[in-house]
């Protein structure tokens, strides 16, 4: 189904099921332990063996020798996979580094071998007996020292140069020129990377934890050098991903290689200390922001220049991207540069680009508001735009940022904020409020589904869409129920299997809108088949209450399948919409903090997110997504940082003991308000993504609240005690 014009009325607009707060249909399976995660398919195949991955002990260099003799002789060992015996391996589209090192090593903890044994304990013991000798080479591990050597990467984001920034900035009566940094961060999802592989002849089945089924089938087939149709990937339940599971990793490839060599199914789970360096992470950034404005607060010039690093051939962190679209201004310079580093691979993490970019931009906006002696909200209101600032002929399909800001001001009690920093106290605590805008583009991706109707009137949906804890099962069921006029009890949803039609997958916050639109398209086909089977005009048919209504007729839906199951399949394709409209999501975050005047300890006391993201398909799961994202924003603001050993090139705190993330005690009252207004341009669902919008801007809102509380402006995340202690105001 082509979708290239704004949708009018459609069956989704009945809103009998869609748009209603609904608990997760798979919730009982998860809470009772019946939902199998990647390592838990214990009964899928018999005779399972276990693999343990060995990671490189150096960050850059070569493997000069590997002695496997002691490990091969150890009890229970079935096989040891290395680059020397794995056969010729290709390289997938989405992997910057090879997933099996040898002889060259590209980063610390890159996999160098897999030991397969009859039990996990035997594999762990034997892995300790593998002796690897290395020739270490000099590497580059410091972004700050190398960022000036960064190069433009046009494949990902060409420079945006509009107007004459330098002249406009020089002429601006009020100016800001500041540099901000964000650190490397880890996904730290609950479920580790894990896979189980089984071969049947030349056909591979892989049970794994993966967000993008079709991408990964393609990459795995390419790497193994086998036809894509010979690879089946199954991933029905995923314990979090945040972008870290968009691509196959070493657990998947090595499970497949180990199973082929051992001639039996093999399970592989990456130990938590291995994940942080072996897998992808959010790369650090350096961002210089310059803003010039008139005395009355109108931006005339804005420049956002960013640097990030990655392995050779790697990707930019598009942190400067929000400044292309978010605020008005005639003269604009937006650039990103990529430095070559020998750290583990940098790649997508929840709202890549916008998350670190808004961490900097929204502090800069606050600093500029202060220079202008304007309220931070008022400054943003004065610089709203309803069109793409660089391409004014293209308007936003929907942009309700002003309403988000004004709703937040009223609901949060922004009028109680003291304009003068460091003046509100409660005993030893300094109290402050901060805010920031939320912004994330709404991407549209082709997505397909298959829908079945059986003689009991049960509607079954099949799509390779995944559920990474986001509620995909439920919103897909709601879509099918609305389209076919049945209750949720009469819908079965099957996800995460490459034998099903290809969906958008879970990433970029496009999964919810696009996958449900694909289900919508398949249901349109099924409705046609039902009407034809029942002999009623499709134009007159109303699907409701488990029946098909046509004139005076009331025919049970199940009757259409009495002569045999009906099956329909289709995809949604978005044609030229992105050229006609700029599709984005918007919001506003408001935060109140308390900072201990003696120690600098920061406690977040309350948080509010106001979100404009089109139709909210399921308010319950959407709220869950947003408060989870807000929580990650707290972590990014106050604690999350992968500490780089700049001599040896690895992340030192590579486990959940050393890498701090927020816990329940860190998170206060959180409130979410949705401006639930359908966007007819986005899809037939009239929805947009929301799961990543919730993190964008949160960290800056906290930083701005800390400044309001203390008068201390910290531009280098995370905002830890050492960056504040010597600057805290003296107790009166």
XYZ file of C-alpha atoms in Angstrom:
732
model
C 0.000 0.000 0.000
C 1.370 3.388 -1.008
C 0.852 6.205 1.487
C 1.734 9.501 -0.150
C -1.146 11.796 0.776
C -2.517 12.755 4.191
C -4.979 10.146 5.417
C -8.642 10.998 5.734
C -11.140 8.984 7.709
C -10.231 5.330 8.073
C -11.328 2.455 10.357
C -8.637 3.354 12.896
C -10.489 6.607 13.573
C -13.270 4.669 15.316
C -10.954 4.651 18.341
C -12.756 1.805 20.064
C -9.512 -0.026 20.798
C -6.720 2.162 19.432
C -5.944 5.075 21.707
C -7.208 3.315 24.833
C -4.932 2.727 27.814
C -4.241 -0.998 27.582
C -2.074 -3.308 29.661
C 0.389 -5.451 27.748
C -1.131 -8.557 26.257
C 2.138 -10.458 26.762
C 2.480 -9.230 30.349
C 1.271 -12.452 32.005
C 3.858 -14.469 30.053
C 6.665 -12.179 31.167
C 5.639 -11.936 34.803
C 5.279 -15.705 35.103
C 8.545 -16.480 33.330
C 6.882 -18.125 30.352
C 8.204 -15.655 27.759
C 11.487 -17.158 26.539
C 14.393 -14.759 26.033
C 17.339 -15.544 23.777
C 19.221 -17.824 26.186
C 16.067 -19.543 27.402
C 14.939 -21.569 24.388
C 15.883 -24.690 26.322
C 13.455 -26.972 24.549
C 13.778 -25.622 21.009
C 16.366 -28.234 20.029
C 18.072 -31.101 21.832
C 21.709 -31.669 22.711
C 22.647 -28.026 23.318
C 26.298 -27.178 23.930
C 27.725 -23.973 25.396
C 30.162 -21.424 24.038
C 32.333 -18.892 25.847
C 33.804 -15.914 23.984
C 37.402 -14.846 24.574
C 38.015 -11.129 24.061
C 41.234 -9.471 22.977
C 43.533 -8.293 25.746
C 44.841 -5.418 23.621
C 43.148 -2.525 21.870
C 45.191 -2.483 18.678
C 47.762 -4.775 17.132
C 48.044 -8.366 15.953
C 47.676 -11.869 17.296
C 51.162 -13.339 16.930
C 50.365 -16.807 18.253
C 47.537 -18.780 19.805
C 48.067 -22.031 21.712
C 44.870 -24.080 21.922
C 46.378 -27.407 22.963
C 45.601 -27.268 26.670
C 42.062 -26.036 26.062
C 41.386 -28.676 23.403
C 42.409 -31.375 25.851
C 40.201 -30.032 28.642
C 37.136 -32.037 29.748
C 34.028 -31.624 27.632
C 35.538 -29.400 24.941
C 33.915 -29.944 21.538
C 35.431 -27.215 19.395
C 37.380 -23.960 19.473
C 36.589 -21.366 16.833
C 39.249 -18.882 15.734
C 39.781 -16.764 12.639
C 42.261 -19.412 11.484
C 39.667 -22.211 11.298
C 36.383 -20.311 10.826
C 36.670 -20.223 7.058
C 36.285 -17.176 4.868
C 34.045 -14.578 6.496
C 32.433 -11.607 4.804
C 31.557 -8.325 6.463
C 27.999 -7.161 6.967
C 26.717 -3.713 6.105
C 26.062 -2.648 9.676
C 29.280 -3.708 11.436
C 32.212 -1.311 11.553
C 34.539 -3.847 13.160
C 34.932 -7.506 12.329
C 33.098 -9.730 14.777
C 36.003 -12.204 14.955
C 39.517 -10.759 15.189
C 42.560 -12.309 13.624
C 45.287 -11.749 12.917
C 44.569 -8.017 13.231
C 42.893 -6.661 16.371
C 40.781 -3.524 15.995
C 39.657 -2.839 19.568
C 39.843 -4.125 23.124
C 37.705 -7.201 23.848
C 37.115 -7.838 20.151
C 36.327 -11.562 20.019
C 39.390 -13.678 19.237
C 37.986 -17.168 19.918
C 34.989 -19.197 21.040
C 35.399 -22.291 23.211
C 32.523 -24.791 22.893
C 31.978 -27.495 25.513
C 29.249 -29.784 26.788
C 28.556 -27.573 29.806
C 28.952 -23.887 30.490
C 31.370 -24.558 33.332
C 33.574 -26.713 31.107
C 33.626 -24.011 28.435
C 34.520 -21.331 30.997
C 37.322 -23.447 32.441
C 38.759 -24.309 29.033
C 38.650 -20.682 27.909
C 41.090 -19.881 30.706
C 43.576 -22.329 29.152
C 43.752 -20.631 25.742
C 47.056 -18.772 25.436
C 47.104 -15.788 23.127
C 50.214 -13.740 22.370
C 49.901 -10.283 20.893
C 52.005 -7.652 19.194
C 50.657 -4.378 20.518
C 50.483 -1.342 18.215
C 50.072 2.320 19.105
C 46.466 3.449 19.068
C 44.500 6.694 19.292
C 42.087 6.757 22.217
C 41.573 10.427 23.138
C 38.859 12.369 21.307
C 39.854 15.669 22.908
C 43.422 15.309 21.658
C 42.439 14.267 18.149
C 39.203 16.112 17.404
C 40.813 18.819 15.282
C 41.877 16.110 12.828
C 38.253 15.035 12.295
C 36.978 14.881 8.731
C 33.592 15.562 7.180
C 31.498 12.491 6.448
C 29.092 13.410 3.665
C 27.590 9.927 3.600
C 25.936 10.611 6.944
C 25.467 14.364 7.209
C 26.812 16.966 4.839
C 27.498 20.407 6.246
C 24.487 22.693 6.478
C 25.583 26.205 5.544
C 22.727 28.681 5.134
C 23.131 32.407 4.778
C 26.295 34.061 6.077
C 26.764 32.862 9.626
C 30.118 34.513 10.302
C 28.929 37.979 9.283
C 25.605 37.664 11.098
C 27.239 36.388 14.269
C 29.819 39.169 14.256
C 27.056 41.759 13.858
C 24.773 40.305 16.557
C 24.504 42.572 19.629
C 24.186 39.557 21.947
C 26.472 36.555 21.446
C 27.255 33.172 22.990
C 30.273 31.025 22.160
C 30.604 27.941 24.347
C 31.864 24.362 24.132
C 30.174 21.339 25.694
C 31.213 17.706 26.023
C 29.328 14.450 26.443
C 31.074 11.178 27.381
C 30.991 7.684 25.971
C 27.915 5.863 27.310
C 26.800 2.226 27.484
C 23.395 0.782 26.634
C 23.411 -1.283 29.846
C 20.238 -3.144 28.880
C 18.973 -5.836 31.262
C 19.250 -8.814 28.916
C 22.817 -9.519 27.754
C 23.735 -10.283 24.163
C 22.836 -13.944 23.723
C 22.206 -16.402 20.882
C 21.626 -20.071 20.197
C 22.399 -21.518 16.778
C 21.400 -24.812 15.196
C 22.187 -26.124 11.717
C 20.056 -28.541 9.751
C 22.113 -29.362 6.696
C 23.025 -26.016 5.147
C 20.188 -24.138 6.861
C 20.769 -22.129 10.022
C 18.257 -21.225 12.728
C 19.378 -18.588 15.209
C 17.488 -17.703 18.385
C 18.862 -14.348 19.459
C 18.144 -10.963 21.034
C 17.877 -8.547 18.143
C 15.892 -5.428 17.276
C 16.076 -5.529 13.459
C 15.397 -9.001 12.135
C 15.814 -8.459 8.389
C 18.949 -6.338 8.733
C 20.548 -9.028 10.835
C 19.532 -11.960 8.655
C 21.101 -10.148 5.717
C 24.316 -9.351 7.597
C 24.654 -12.825 9.090
C 24.159 -14.467 5.691
C 26.716 -12.110 4.148
C 29.239 -12.801 6.905
C 28.820 -16.565 6.714
C 28.696 -16.575 2.922
C 25.383 -18.449 2.726
C 22.139 -17.572 0.892
C 19.855 -15.291 2.882
C 16.982 -17.757 2.509
C 19.054 -20.340 4.409
C 19.078 -18.217 7.583
C 16.133 -18.003 9.971
C 16.336 -15.623 12.899
C 13.925 -15.869 15.851
C 13.660 -13.147 18.477
C 10.183 -13.058 20.054
C 11.114 -11.355 23.347
C 13.959 -8.930 23.971
C 15.041 -7.645 27.357
C 15.936 -4.131 26.260
C 18.147 -2.929 23.446
C 18.283 0.888 23.193
C 20.037 0.497 19.823
C 22.700 -1.902 21.090
C 20.864 -4.815 19.469
C 20.151 -3.233 16.097
C 22.892 -5.339 14.553
C 24.285 -8.841 14.934
C 27.182 -9.023 17.350
C 29.820 -11.620 18.110
C 27.458 -13.848 20.122
C 25.325 -14.449 17.016
C 28.161 -15.071 14.580
C 30.185 -17.234 16.957
C 27.169 -19.311 17.975
C 26.613 -20.065 14.277
C 30.286 -20.891 13.683
C 30.516 -22.942 16.878
C 27.400 -24.941 16.028
C 28.732 -25.691 12.570
C 32.097 -26.826 13.893
C 30.735 -28.816 16.867
C 27.906 -30.292 14.766
C 25.350 -29.578 17.459
C 23.357 -26.571 18.695
C 25.435 -24.023 20.596
C 24.406 -21.313 23.067
C 26.484 -18.188 23.580
C 25.865 -15.340 26.027
C 28.326 -12.499 26.416
C 29.398 -11.973 30.005
C 28.518 -8.498 31.240
C 32.175 -7.325 31.539
C 32.685 -8.314 27.895
C 29.621 -6.507 26.534
C 30.802 -2.968 27.266
C 33.930 -3.194 25.080
C 32.917 -5.973 22.689
C 29.647 -4.342 21.596
C 28.631 -0.861 20.519
C 28.269 2.231 22.676
C 27.220 5.887 22.364
C 30.381 7.769 21.410
C 31.624 10.866 23.191
C 31.152 14.274 21.588
C 32.699 17.733 21.682
C 30.261 20.452 20.629
C 30.870 24.124 20.034
C 27.728 26.251 19.867
C 27.564 29.885 18.832
C 24.351 31.889 18.901
C 23.840 35.494 17.904
C 20.612 37.357 18.630
C 19.027 40.776 18.541
C 18.497 42.629 21.794
C 14.846 41.557 21.820
C 15.791 37.864 21.629
C 15.447 36.924 17.954
C 18.165 34.509 16.805
C 19.989 35.842 13.742
C 22.870 33.354 13.645
C 23.379 29.862 14.995
C 26.320 27.486 14.580
C 26.522 23.987 15.996
C 29.804 22.229 15.309
C 30.425 18.752 16.662
C 33.139 16.133 16.811
C 32.890 12.437 17.594
C 35.144 9.431 17.073
C 34.902 5.879 15.811
C 36.887 3.043 14.317
C 38.117 3.409 10.721
C 35.068 3.444 8.449
C 32.801 4.200 11.387
C 29.882 6.568 11.812
C 29.311 10.071 13.064
C 27.323 10.796 16.174
C 24.974 13.337 14.580
C 24.822 15.572 17.636
C 24.580 18.823 15.685
C 21.564 17.613 13.711
C 18.842 19.231 15.907
C 20.217 22.678 15.119
C 19.253 22.227 11.465
C 15.559 22.397 12.281
C 14.694 23.290 15.830
C 14.891 27.087 16.007
C 14.381 29.957 13.591
C 17.348 31.947 12.317
C 18.378 33.231 8.910
C 22.057 32.303 9.128
C 23.126 28.818 10.110
C 26.207 26.598 10.223
C 25.773 22.944 11.248
C 28.741 20.602 10.884
C 29.972 17.290 12.275
C 33.458 15.854 12.017
C 34.623 12.291 12.622
C 37.958 11.402 14.204
C 39.449 7.941 13.800
C 39.812 6.293 17.213
C 40.781 2.777 18.192
C 38.138 2.459 20.893
C 35.283 -0.060 20.623
C 32.686 0.688 17.979
C 30.472 3.735 18.442
C 26.952 3.430 17.135
C 23.268 4.062 17.788
C 21.989 4.477 21.344
C 18.526 5.753 22.250
C 17.875 8.855 20.109
C 21.359 8.899 18.551
C 22.302 12.416 17.562
C 19.486 14.224 19.312
C 20.291 12.931 22.812
C 23.863 14.306 23.058
C 23.024 17.201 20.751
C 20.180 18.440 22.929
C 22.373 17.977 26.005
C 24.476 20.818 24.603
C 22.050 22.931 22.569
C 19.501 23.297 25.361
C 22.119 24.501 27.849
C 23.294 27.001 25.243
C 19.733 28.256 24.827
C 19.496 28.812 28.581
C 22.813 30.631 28.657
C 21.662 32.845 25.803
C 18.344 33.561 27.534
C 20.268 34.734 30.592
C 22.414 37.067 28.486
C 19.214 38.503 27.014
C 17.579 38.739 30.448
C 14.693 36.652 29.143
C 12.849 33.780 30.749
C 14.212 30.557 29.147
C 10.729 29.556 27.994
C 10.035 32.972 26.497
C 13.312 32.902 24.557
C 12.329 29.597 22.975
C 8.828 30.833 22.188
C 10.250 33.842 20.337
C 12.309 31.565 18.105
C 9.736 28.979 17.130
C 9.291 28.223 13.433
C 6.567 26.417 11.516
C 8.784 25.751 8.488
C 12.158 24.150 7.874
C 14.520 27.120 8.501
C 16.846 26.026 5.693
C 14.066 25.077 3.270
C 11.104 27.387 4.065
C 8.987 25.845 1.297
C 8.721 22.674 3.389
C 6.461 23.003 6.402
C 6.250 20.735 9.422
C 3.419 18.240 9.163
C 2.615 19.147 12.755
C 4.559 21.291 15.219
C 2.970 22.058 18.563
C 6.083 23.048 20.474
C 4.546 26.286 21.715
C 1.636 24.387 23.236
C 4.036 21.941 24.877
C 5.949 24.798 26.467
C 2.882 26.676 27.679
C 1.266 23.510 29.022
C 4.449 22.686 30.920
C 4.751 26.194 32.345
C 1.233 26.051 33.729
C 1.292 22.465 34.960
C 4.756 22.534 36.544
C 4.360 25.827 38.357
C 7.178 27.506 36.444
C 6.123 30.879 37.850
C 7.554 29.772 41.215
C 11.059 29.607 39.765
C 13.482 32.215 41.112
C 15.216 33.984 38.239
C 18.299 34.700 40.360
C 20.364 31.482 40.711
C 21.292 30.201 44.150
C 18.619 32.100 46.061
C 16.064 29.439 47.018
C 16.946 27.271 49.997
C 15.363 24.592 52.124
C 17.751 24.123 55.012
C 21.045 22.926 53.541
C 19.467 22.242 50.144
C 19.635 24.665 47.235
C 16.505 24.375 45.076
C 16.291 25.091 41.369
C 14.096 24.588 38.325
C 15.178 23.974 34.770
C 13.594 23.196 31.449
C 14.544 22.164 27.943
C 12.857 21.492 24.638
C 12.481 17.920 23.382
C 12.943 17.225 19.680
C 13.301 14.067 17.611
C 12.591 13.510 13.925
C 9.775 11.149 12.931
C 11.141 8.615 10.461
C 9.012 6.511 8.139
C 10.160 3.055 7.034
C 8.480 0.449 4.856
C 6.785 -2.186 7.013
C 4.788 -5.313 6.244
C 2.551 -7.873 7.935
C 0.448 -10.953 7.279
C -3.024 -11.296 8.791
C -5.086 -14.482 9.132
C -8.738 -15.078 9.985
C -9.824 -18.571 11.090
C -13.226 -20.212 11.507
C -13.404 -19.267 15.198
C -13.102 -15.593 14.270
C -9.548 -15.317 15.624
C -7.361 -12.772 13.863
C -3.655 -13.656 13.845
C -0.976 -11.127 12.930
C 2.479 -12.237 11.758
C 5.320 -9.779 11.236
C 9.039 -9.807 11.979
C 8.560 -6.673 14.111
C 10.216 -6.989 17.523
C 9.198 -6.028 21.055
C 12.147 -4.746 23.073
C 9.995 -3.970 26.090
C 8.190 -1.203 24.205
C 4.715 -2.728 23.912
C 4.772 -3.777 20.229
C 2.613 -6.833 20.883
C -0.147 -4.711 22.329
C -0.292 -1.832 19.852
C -0.215 -4.287 16.946
C -3.084 -6.215 18.541
C -4.993 -2.970 19.066
C -4.536 -2.079 15.398
C -5.779 -5.452 14.144
C -8.705 -5.439 16.593
C -9.797 -1.967 15.467
C -9.497 -2.793 11.789
C -11.341 -6.112 11.978
C -13.956 -5.103 14.543
C -13.018 -7.656 17.220
C -11.876 -7.496 20.830
C -8.266 -7.925 21.893
C -9.128 -11.403 23.195
C -9.711 -12.420 19.590
C -6.303 -11.285 18.316
C -3.081 -13.308 18.376
C 0.198 -11.540 17.617
C 3.330 -13.350 16.477
C 6.536 -11.323 16.256
C 10.267 -11.583 15.821
C 10.646 -14.341 13.228
C 12.321 -13.839 9.855
C 9.839 -16.252 8.269
C 7.217 -13.515 8.712
C 6.880 -10.423 6.471
C 9.581 -7.788 6.896
C 8.632 -4.909 9.185
C 10.215 -1.607 10.097
C 11.828 -3.198 13.145
C 12.481 -1.550 16.506
C 14.746 1.453 16.130
C 14.782 5.203 15.640
C 11.384 5.460 17.374
C 9.841 4.557 13.991
C 8.801 1.034 14.989
C 5.454 1.730 16.630
C 3.997 3.994 13.954
C 5.388 2.118 10.951
C 4.756 -1.448 12.120
C 1.141 -0.699 13.030
C 0.702 1.044 9.667
C 1.947 -2.160 8.029
C -0.638 -4.133 9.991
C -3.249 -1.598 8.894
C -2.307 -2.238 5.246
C -2.565 -6.018 5.666
C -5.945 -5.656 7.403
C -7.250 -3.547 4.528
C -6.498 -6.522 2.267
C -8.135 -8.923 4.722
C -11.265 -6.754 4.905
C -11.479 -6.925 1.109
C -11.201 -10.714 1.204
C -13.856 -10.964 3.934
C -16.295 -8.751 2.030
C -15.781 -10.765 -1.122
C -16.230 -14.089 0.702
C -19.426 -12.846 2.393
C -20.773 -11.249 -0.754
C -21.204 -7.742 0.659
C -20.067 -4.448 -0.928
C -16.780 -3.397 0.698
C -17.790 0.255 0.580
C -20.852 -0.445 2.740
C -19.223 -2.925 5.112
C -18.708 -1.963 8.754
C -16.558 -4.263 10.876
C -17.716 -4.071 14.505
C -18.537 -6.296 17.478
C -17.187 -9.411 15.753
C -19.583 -8.904 12.850
C -19.703 -7.409 9.383
C -22.570 -4.935 9.037
C -23.928 -4.148 5.585
C -27.310 -2.503 5.309
C -29.682 -4.621 7.398
C -27.303 -7.583 7.426
C -25.339 -8.623 10.521
C -22.960 -11.431 9.588
C -20.520 -12.949 12.106
C -16.941 -12.269 10.987
C -16.025 -15.915 11.519
C -18.443 -16.942 8.776
C -16.000 -15.603 6.206
C -13.514 -18.326 7.172
C -15.885 -21.293 7.318
C -14.799 -22.386 3.846
C -11.146 -22.082 4.833
C -8.748 -19.687 6.523
C -8.414 -16.277 4.928
C -4.899 -14.863 4.625
C -3.838 -11.383 3.516
C -0.436 -9.724 3.323
C 0.693 -6.201 2.476
C 3.226 -3.494 3.322
C 3.022 0.223 3.910
C 5.317 2.387 1.780
C 5.669 6.113 2.379
C 6.626 7.347 -1.096
C 7.537 11.064 -1.252
C 6.089 12.268 2.050
C 9.459 13.205 3.533
C 10.079 15.580 0.623
C 6.713 17.284 1.004
C 6.749 17.654 4.796
C 9.221 17.796 7.640
C 8.004 15.226 10.149
C 9.219 15.668 13.703
C 8.108 15.164 17.276
C 8.311 17.837 19.958
C 8.092 18.221 23.684
C 9.152 20.123 26.756
C 10.873 18.838 29.895
C 10.624 20.555 33.275
C 12.726 19.489 36.262
C 13.169 20.533 39.873
C 16.379 19.619 41.706
C 17.818 19.983 45.179
C 21.590 20.354 45.548
C 23.323 19.847 48.892
C 25.134 23.123 49.582
C 27.978 21.340 51.375
C 28.579 18.241 49.244
C 27.147 19.092 45.834
C 24.938 16.002 45.866
C 22.103 16.493 43.398
C 18.676 14.997 43.902
C 16.067 15.240 41.199
C 12.792 15.958 42.993
C 10.160 16.035 40.254
C 9.971 15.817 36.482
C 7.379 16.638 33.834
C 7.398 15.785 30.138
C 4.868 17.302 27.742
C 4.954 15.442 24.424
C 3.471 16.111 20.995
C 3.823 12.935 18.948
C 0.649 12.533 16.929
C -1.965 9.981 17.954
C -0.954 7.982 21.018
C -1.911 4.402 20.161
C -1.618 3.126 23.735
C -1.217 5.756 26.484
C -0.119 3.121 29.009
C 2.872 1.812 27.081
C 3.669 5.255 25.648
C 3.917 6.701 29.157
C 6.128 3.791 30.160
C 8.423 4.564 27.254
C 8.642 8.242 28.120
C 9.334 7.804 31.844
C 11.973 5.205 30.989
C 13.578 7.687 28.628
C 13.408 10.414 31.282
C 15.183 8.038 33.647
C 17.958 7.514 31.115
C 18.206 11.294 30.837
C 18.833 11.491 34.582
C 21.609 8.939 34.200
C 23.207 10.846 31.331
C 23.055 14.091 33.288
C 24.407 12.931 36.624
C 26.297 9.650 36.466
C 26.720 7.739 33.207
C 30.245 7.792 31.776
C 32.460 5.111 30.299
C 35.896 5.917 31.674
C 38.521 5.584 28.934
C 41.997 4.315 29.708
C 43.779 6.586 27.246
C 47.017 4.589 27.456
C 45.650 1.116 26.771
C 42.428 1.983 24.951
C 39.544 0.397 26.802
C 36.579 1.276 28.982
C 37.688 0.683 32.543
C 34.275 0.508 34.222
C 32.949 -2.242 31.970
C 30.281 -3.738 34.186
C 27.180 -2.690 36.096
C 29.179 -2.272 39.282
C 31.423 0.430 37.844
C 29.088 1.936 35.260
C 26.427 3.731 37.258
C 22.832 3.939 36.078
C 19.829 5.360 37.947
C 18.011 3.154 40.435
C 14.567 3.594 41.973
C 15.928 5.778 44.768
C 17.252 8.253 42.190
C 13.956 8.745 40.390
C 11.280 11.034 41.820
C 7.711 11.709 40.832
C 7.455 11.667 37.043
C 4.527 13.010 35.086
C 3.788 12.788 31.367
C 1.250 14.803 29.390
C 0.478 13.882 25.784
C -0.945 16.453 23.401
C -2.808 13.683 21.653
C -3.568 15.134 18.235
C -3.534 12.824 15.198
C -1.063 13.753 12.465
C -2.714 12.706 9.183
C 0.566 13.086 7.290
C 2.571 10.605 9.349
C 0.769 7.357 8.414
C -2.725 5.844 8.270
C -2.366 5.458 12.040
C -1.831 9.250 12.326
C 0.747 8.421 15.013
C 4.436 9.195 15.437
C 7.302 7.793 17.435
C 7.558 8.720 21.100
C 9.995 6.309 22.782
C 13.100 8.398 22.080
C 11.494 11.833 22.361
C 11.337 11.271 26.120
C 15.132 11.372 26.560
C 15.884 14.323 24.287
C 16.504 17.437 26.375
C 16.119 15.816 29.802
C 19.802 16.058 30.722
C 19.955 19.723 29.756
C 16.834 20.448 31.819
C 18.645 18.942 34.828
C 21.824 20.909 34.082
C 19.783 24.092 33.810
C 18.004 23.318 37.092
C 21.362 22.783 38.815
C 22.495 26.175 37.535
C 19.300 27.778 38.801
C 19.862 26.138 42.186
C 23.568 26.923 42.577
C 24.751 29.420 39.975
C 27.235 26.798 38.767
C 27.236 26.221 35.009
C 28.650 22.805 34.135
C 29.208 22.183 30.427
C 30.917 18.800 30.718
C 28.692 15.802 31.398
C 28.084 14.017 33.682
C 27.551 16.675 36.331
C 29.415 15.015 39.181
C 30.356 16.376 42.594
C 33.961 17.169 41.668
C 32.784 19.670 39.056
C 30.803 21.614 41.646
C 32.407 21.334 45.085
C 34.790 24.293 44.908
C 32.156 26.544 43.353
C 29.250 26.022 45.736
C 27.944 29.198 47.406
C 28.777 29.606 51.046
C 26.063 28.965 53.609
C 24.527 32.150 54.926
